[in-house]
Structure formats: C-alpha cells, structure tokens
Tab-separated table of C-alpha atoms in Angstrom:
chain	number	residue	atom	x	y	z
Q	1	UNK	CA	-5.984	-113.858	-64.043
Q	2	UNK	CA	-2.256	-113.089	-64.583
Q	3	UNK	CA	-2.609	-110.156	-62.022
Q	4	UNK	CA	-4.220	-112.943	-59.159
Q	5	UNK	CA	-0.825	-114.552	-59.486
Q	6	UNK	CA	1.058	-111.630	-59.223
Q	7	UNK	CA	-0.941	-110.718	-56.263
Q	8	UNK	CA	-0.505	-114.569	-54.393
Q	9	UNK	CA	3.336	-114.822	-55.586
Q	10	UNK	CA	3.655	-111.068	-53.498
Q	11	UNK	CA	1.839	-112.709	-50.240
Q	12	UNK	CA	3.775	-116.005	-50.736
Q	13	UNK	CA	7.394	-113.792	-50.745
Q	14	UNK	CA	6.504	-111.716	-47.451
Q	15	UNK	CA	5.468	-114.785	-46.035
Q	16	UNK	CA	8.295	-116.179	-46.337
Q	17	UNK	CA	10.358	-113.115	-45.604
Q	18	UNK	CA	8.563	-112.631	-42.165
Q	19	UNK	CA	9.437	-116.328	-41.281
Q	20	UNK	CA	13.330	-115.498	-42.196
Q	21	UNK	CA	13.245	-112.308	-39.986
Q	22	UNK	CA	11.452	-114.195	-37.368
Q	23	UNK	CA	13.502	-117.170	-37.407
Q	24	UNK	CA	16.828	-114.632	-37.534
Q	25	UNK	CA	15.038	-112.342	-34.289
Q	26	UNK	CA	14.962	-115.867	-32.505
Q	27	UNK	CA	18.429	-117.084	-33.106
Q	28	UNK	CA	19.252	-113.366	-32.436
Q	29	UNK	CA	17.738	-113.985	-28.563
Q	30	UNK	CA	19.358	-117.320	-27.830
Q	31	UNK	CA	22.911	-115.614	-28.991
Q	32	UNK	CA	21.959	-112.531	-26.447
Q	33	UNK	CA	20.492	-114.652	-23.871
Q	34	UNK	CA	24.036	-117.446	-23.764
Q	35	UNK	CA	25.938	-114.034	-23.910
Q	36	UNK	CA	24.240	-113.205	-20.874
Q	37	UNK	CA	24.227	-116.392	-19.034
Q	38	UNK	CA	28.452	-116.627	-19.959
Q	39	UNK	CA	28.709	-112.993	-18.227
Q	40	UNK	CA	26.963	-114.153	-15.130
Q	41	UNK	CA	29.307	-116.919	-14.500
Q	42	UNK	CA	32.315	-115.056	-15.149
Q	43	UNK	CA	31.301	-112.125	-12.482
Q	44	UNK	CA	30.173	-114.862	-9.737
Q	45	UNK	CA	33.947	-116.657	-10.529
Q	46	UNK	CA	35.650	-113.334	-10.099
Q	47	UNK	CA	33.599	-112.982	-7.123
Q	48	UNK	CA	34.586	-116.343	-5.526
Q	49	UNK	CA	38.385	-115.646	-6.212
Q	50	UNK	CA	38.198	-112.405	-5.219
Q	51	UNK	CA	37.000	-113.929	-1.764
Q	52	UNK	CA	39.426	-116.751	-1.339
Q	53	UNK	CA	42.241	-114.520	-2.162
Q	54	UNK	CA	41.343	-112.183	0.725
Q	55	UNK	CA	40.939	-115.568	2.694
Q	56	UNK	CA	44.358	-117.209	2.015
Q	57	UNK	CA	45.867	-113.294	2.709
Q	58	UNK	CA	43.754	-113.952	6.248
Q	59	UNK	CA	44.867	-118.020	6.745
Q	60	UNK	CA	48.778	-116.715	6.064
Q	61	UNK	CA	48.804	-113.731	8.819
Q	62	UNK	CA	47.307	-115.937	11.293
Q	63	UNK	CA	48.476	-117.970	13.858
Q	64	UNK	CA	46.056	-119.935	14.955
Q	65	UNK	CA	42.006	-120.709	13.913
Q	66	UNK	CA	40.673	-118.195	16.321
Q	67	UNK	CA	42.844	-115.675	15.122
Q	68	UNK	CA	41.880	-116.527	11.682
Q	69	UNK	CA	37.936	-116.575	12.347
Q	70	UNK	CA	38.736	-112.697	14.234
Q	71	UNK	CA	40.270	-111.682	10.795
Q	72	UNK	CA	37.332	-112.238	8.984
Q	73	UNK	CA	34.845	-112.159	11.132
Q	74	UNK	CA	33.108	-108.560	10.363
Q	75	UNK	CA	29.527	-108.366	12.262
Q	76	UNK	CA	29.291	-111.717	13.007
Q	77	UNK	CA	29.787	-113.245	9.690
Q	78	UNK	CA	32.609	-115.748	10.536
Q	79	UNK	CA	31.864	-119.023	12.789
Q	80	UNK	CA	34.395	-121.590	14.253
Q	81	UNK	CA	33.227	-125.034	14.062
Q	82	UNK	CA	35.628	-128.394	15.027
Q	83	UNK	CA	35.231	-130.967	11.630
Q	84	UNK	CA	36.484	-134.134	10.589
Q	85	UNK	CA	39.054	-132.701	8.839
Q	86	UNK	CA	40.337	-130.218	11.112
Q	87	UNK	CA	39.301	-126.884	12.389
Q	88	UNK	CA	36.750	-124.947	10.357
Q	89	UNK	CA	36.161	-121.811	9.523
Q	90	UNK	CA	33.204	-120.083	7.690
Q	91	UNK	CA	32.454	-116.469	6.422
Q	92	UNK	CA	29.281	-115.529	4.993
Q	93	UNK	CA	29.088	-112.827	2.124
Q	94	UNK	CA	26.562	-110.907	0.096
Q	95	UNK	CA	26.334	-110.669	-3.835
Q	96	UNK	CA	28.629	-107.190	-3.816
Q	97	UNK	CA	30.856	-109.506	-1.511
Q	98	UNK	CA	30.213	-107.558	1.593
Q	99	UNK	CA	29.945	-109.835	5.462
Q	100	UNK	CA	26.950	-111.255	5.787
Q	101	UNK	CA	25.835	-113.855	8.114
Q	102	UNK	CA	23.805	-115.720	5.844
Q	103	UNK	CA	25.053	-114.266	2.563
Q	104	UNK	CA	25.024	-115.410	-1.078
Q	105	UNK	CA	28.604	-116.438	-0.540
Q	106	UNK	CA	30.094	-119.168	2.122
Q	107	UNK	CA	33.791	-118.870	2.748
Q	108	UNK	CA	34.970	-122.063	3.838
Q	109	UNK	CA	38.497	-122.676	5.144
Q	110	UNK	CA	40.064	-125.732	6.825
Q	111	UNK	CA	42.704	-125.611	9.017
Q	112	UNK	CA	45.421	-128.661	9.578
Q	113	UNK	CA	48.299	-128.198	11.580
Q	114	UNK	CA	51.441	-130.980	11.186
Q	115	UNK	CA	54.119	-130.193	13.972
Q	116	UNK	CA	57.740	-129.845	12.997
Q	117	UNK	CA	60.981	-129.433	14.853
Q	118	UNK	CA	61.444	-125.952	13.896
Q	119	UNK	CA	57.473	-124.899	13.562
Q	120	UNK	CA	54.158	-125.952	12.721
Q	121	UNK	CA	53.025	-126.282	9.364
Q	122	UNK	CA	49.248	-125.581	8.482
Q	123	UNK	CA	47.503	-126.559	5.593
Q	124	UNK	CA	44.338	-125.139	4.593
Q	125	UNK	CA	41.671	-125.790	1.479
Q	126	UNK	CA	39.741	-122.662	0.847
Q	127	UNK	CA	36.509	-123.231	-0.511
Q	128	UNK	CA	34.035	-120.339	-1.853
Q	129	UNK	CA	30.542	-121.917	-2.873
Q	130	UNK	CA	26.890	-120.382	-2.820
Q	131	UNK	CA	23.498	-121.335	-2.027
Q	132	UNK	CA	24.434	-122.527	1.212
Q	133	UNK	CA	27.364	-124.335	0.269
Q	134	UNK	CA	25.364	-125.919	-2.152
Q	135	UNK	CA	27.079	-125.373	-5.196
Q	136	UNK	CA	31.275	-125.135	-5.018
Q	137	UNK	CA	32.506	-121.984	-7.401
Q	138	UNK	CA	35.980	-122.163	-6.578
Q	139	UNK	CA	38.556	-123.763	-4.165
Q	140	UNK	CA	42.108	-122.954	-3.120
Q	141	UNK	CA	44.191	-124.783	-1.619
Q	142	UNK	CA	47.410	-123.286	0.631
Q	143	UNK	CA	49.624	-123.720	3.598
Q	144	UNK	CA	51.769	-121.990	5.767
Q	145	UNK	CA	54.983	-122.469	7.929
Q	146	UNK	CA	54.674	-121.102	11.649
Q	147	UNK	CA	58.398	-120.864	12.812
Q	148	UNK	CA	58.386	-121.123	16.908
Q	149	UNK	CA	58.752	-118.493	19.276
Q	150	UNK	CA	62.533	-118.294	20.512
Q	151	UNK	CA	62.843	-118.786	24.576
C-alpha cells in the first residue's frame, strides 16, 4: 500500500512538471514570436526612411515636378498626377526597395510652389506607405528655395 502512493505521488510530480515545461515552451513562443513581429516593423521603417530620404535628395535637385518625376522614375515606376493639394508625384517600390510599378512601397510626394521676389519656394510632404497607400509608414516633410535665373 505504501509503495501505491509512492508510485501516484511520482505520476502526480511529472504531471505537474510537464505542465511547467509546457506552460514555460509557450511563454517561450509568444516572447520569440513579439521578438519577431518588433524586427519586422523596424526593417519596413528603415525601409520607408530609407526611401523618403532618397526622395527629399530627388525633390531638392529638382526644379520643377517633371523634373522630379524623371529623377525617380526608373522603368516606369514614377507617375505625375495634378491633386488638390498641388502637383503629385508617386514612385512605386518592391520589398528590397527596388522601382516597381506596383510595388510593396508607394512614394508619395507633393509639390507646392509659393512665388517670391527673389525665387520660388516649394514645399513638399513626402509620404512612404504600403499596401497601396493603404497603410502610412513614414512621412517627411521639406521645402526648398529656387533662386531665379539672372537675365
């Protein structure tokens, strides 16, 4: 009889063990798995910086829209569209951030010119979102003063 309870006690013990390591294992995953999810997001902000850097280097060499759309425009990944706000421009990029036309990526940059008596000043507001556009990652904004030609 004392040897049954010996026996049942010994079950009872690795029961309970195997529900710690399970329990431990599980928390283990959900650690891993946020650890994982964290790192995603990180690379896809780097990403979207990454891209709207290269597009306010692009917005601040040019000197007008068209010029700006030729700058980035690599295989027919940049369009020129007239908005509300302004001219627009859009780029389209891939997940390793090359041009593509209907990439991961959009590019998005508006383009607002105030006249001056010495130049034009142009405003922009860079925006790098995916899906479509349908989720914003990151947006920049930045101008630039265009001194006039001398006659």
């Amino acid at each position: 009889m004392k040897k049954e309870s010996h026996v049942t006690a010994f079950y009872i013990e690795v029961l309970l063990l195997t529900v710690g390591l399970i329990g431990i294992v599980l928390v283990l995953t959900q650690i891993f798995a946020l650890g994982r999810r964290g790192s995603a997001e990180a690379r896809e902000l780097t990403d979207a910086v990454c891209l709207a850097q290269n597009a306010a280097e692009a917005f601040s060499a040019a000197s007008a829209p068209e010029e700006l759309c030729a700058l980035l425009d690599e295989g027919g990944n940049a369009s020129l569209a007239e908005g509300e706000s302004g001219t627009l421009v859009r780029a389209g990029y891939d997940a390793d951030l090359r041009p593509a036309e209907n990439g991961k990526l959009t590019v998005s940059i508006t383009w607002d010119e105030e006249n001056a008596a010495s130049g034009r000043m142009v405003r922009g507001h860079i925006t790098v979102s995916a899906d479509g556009g349908a989720r914003e990652i990151y947006a920049l904004d930045t101008a630039v003063f265009l001194k006039e030609a001398a006659a």
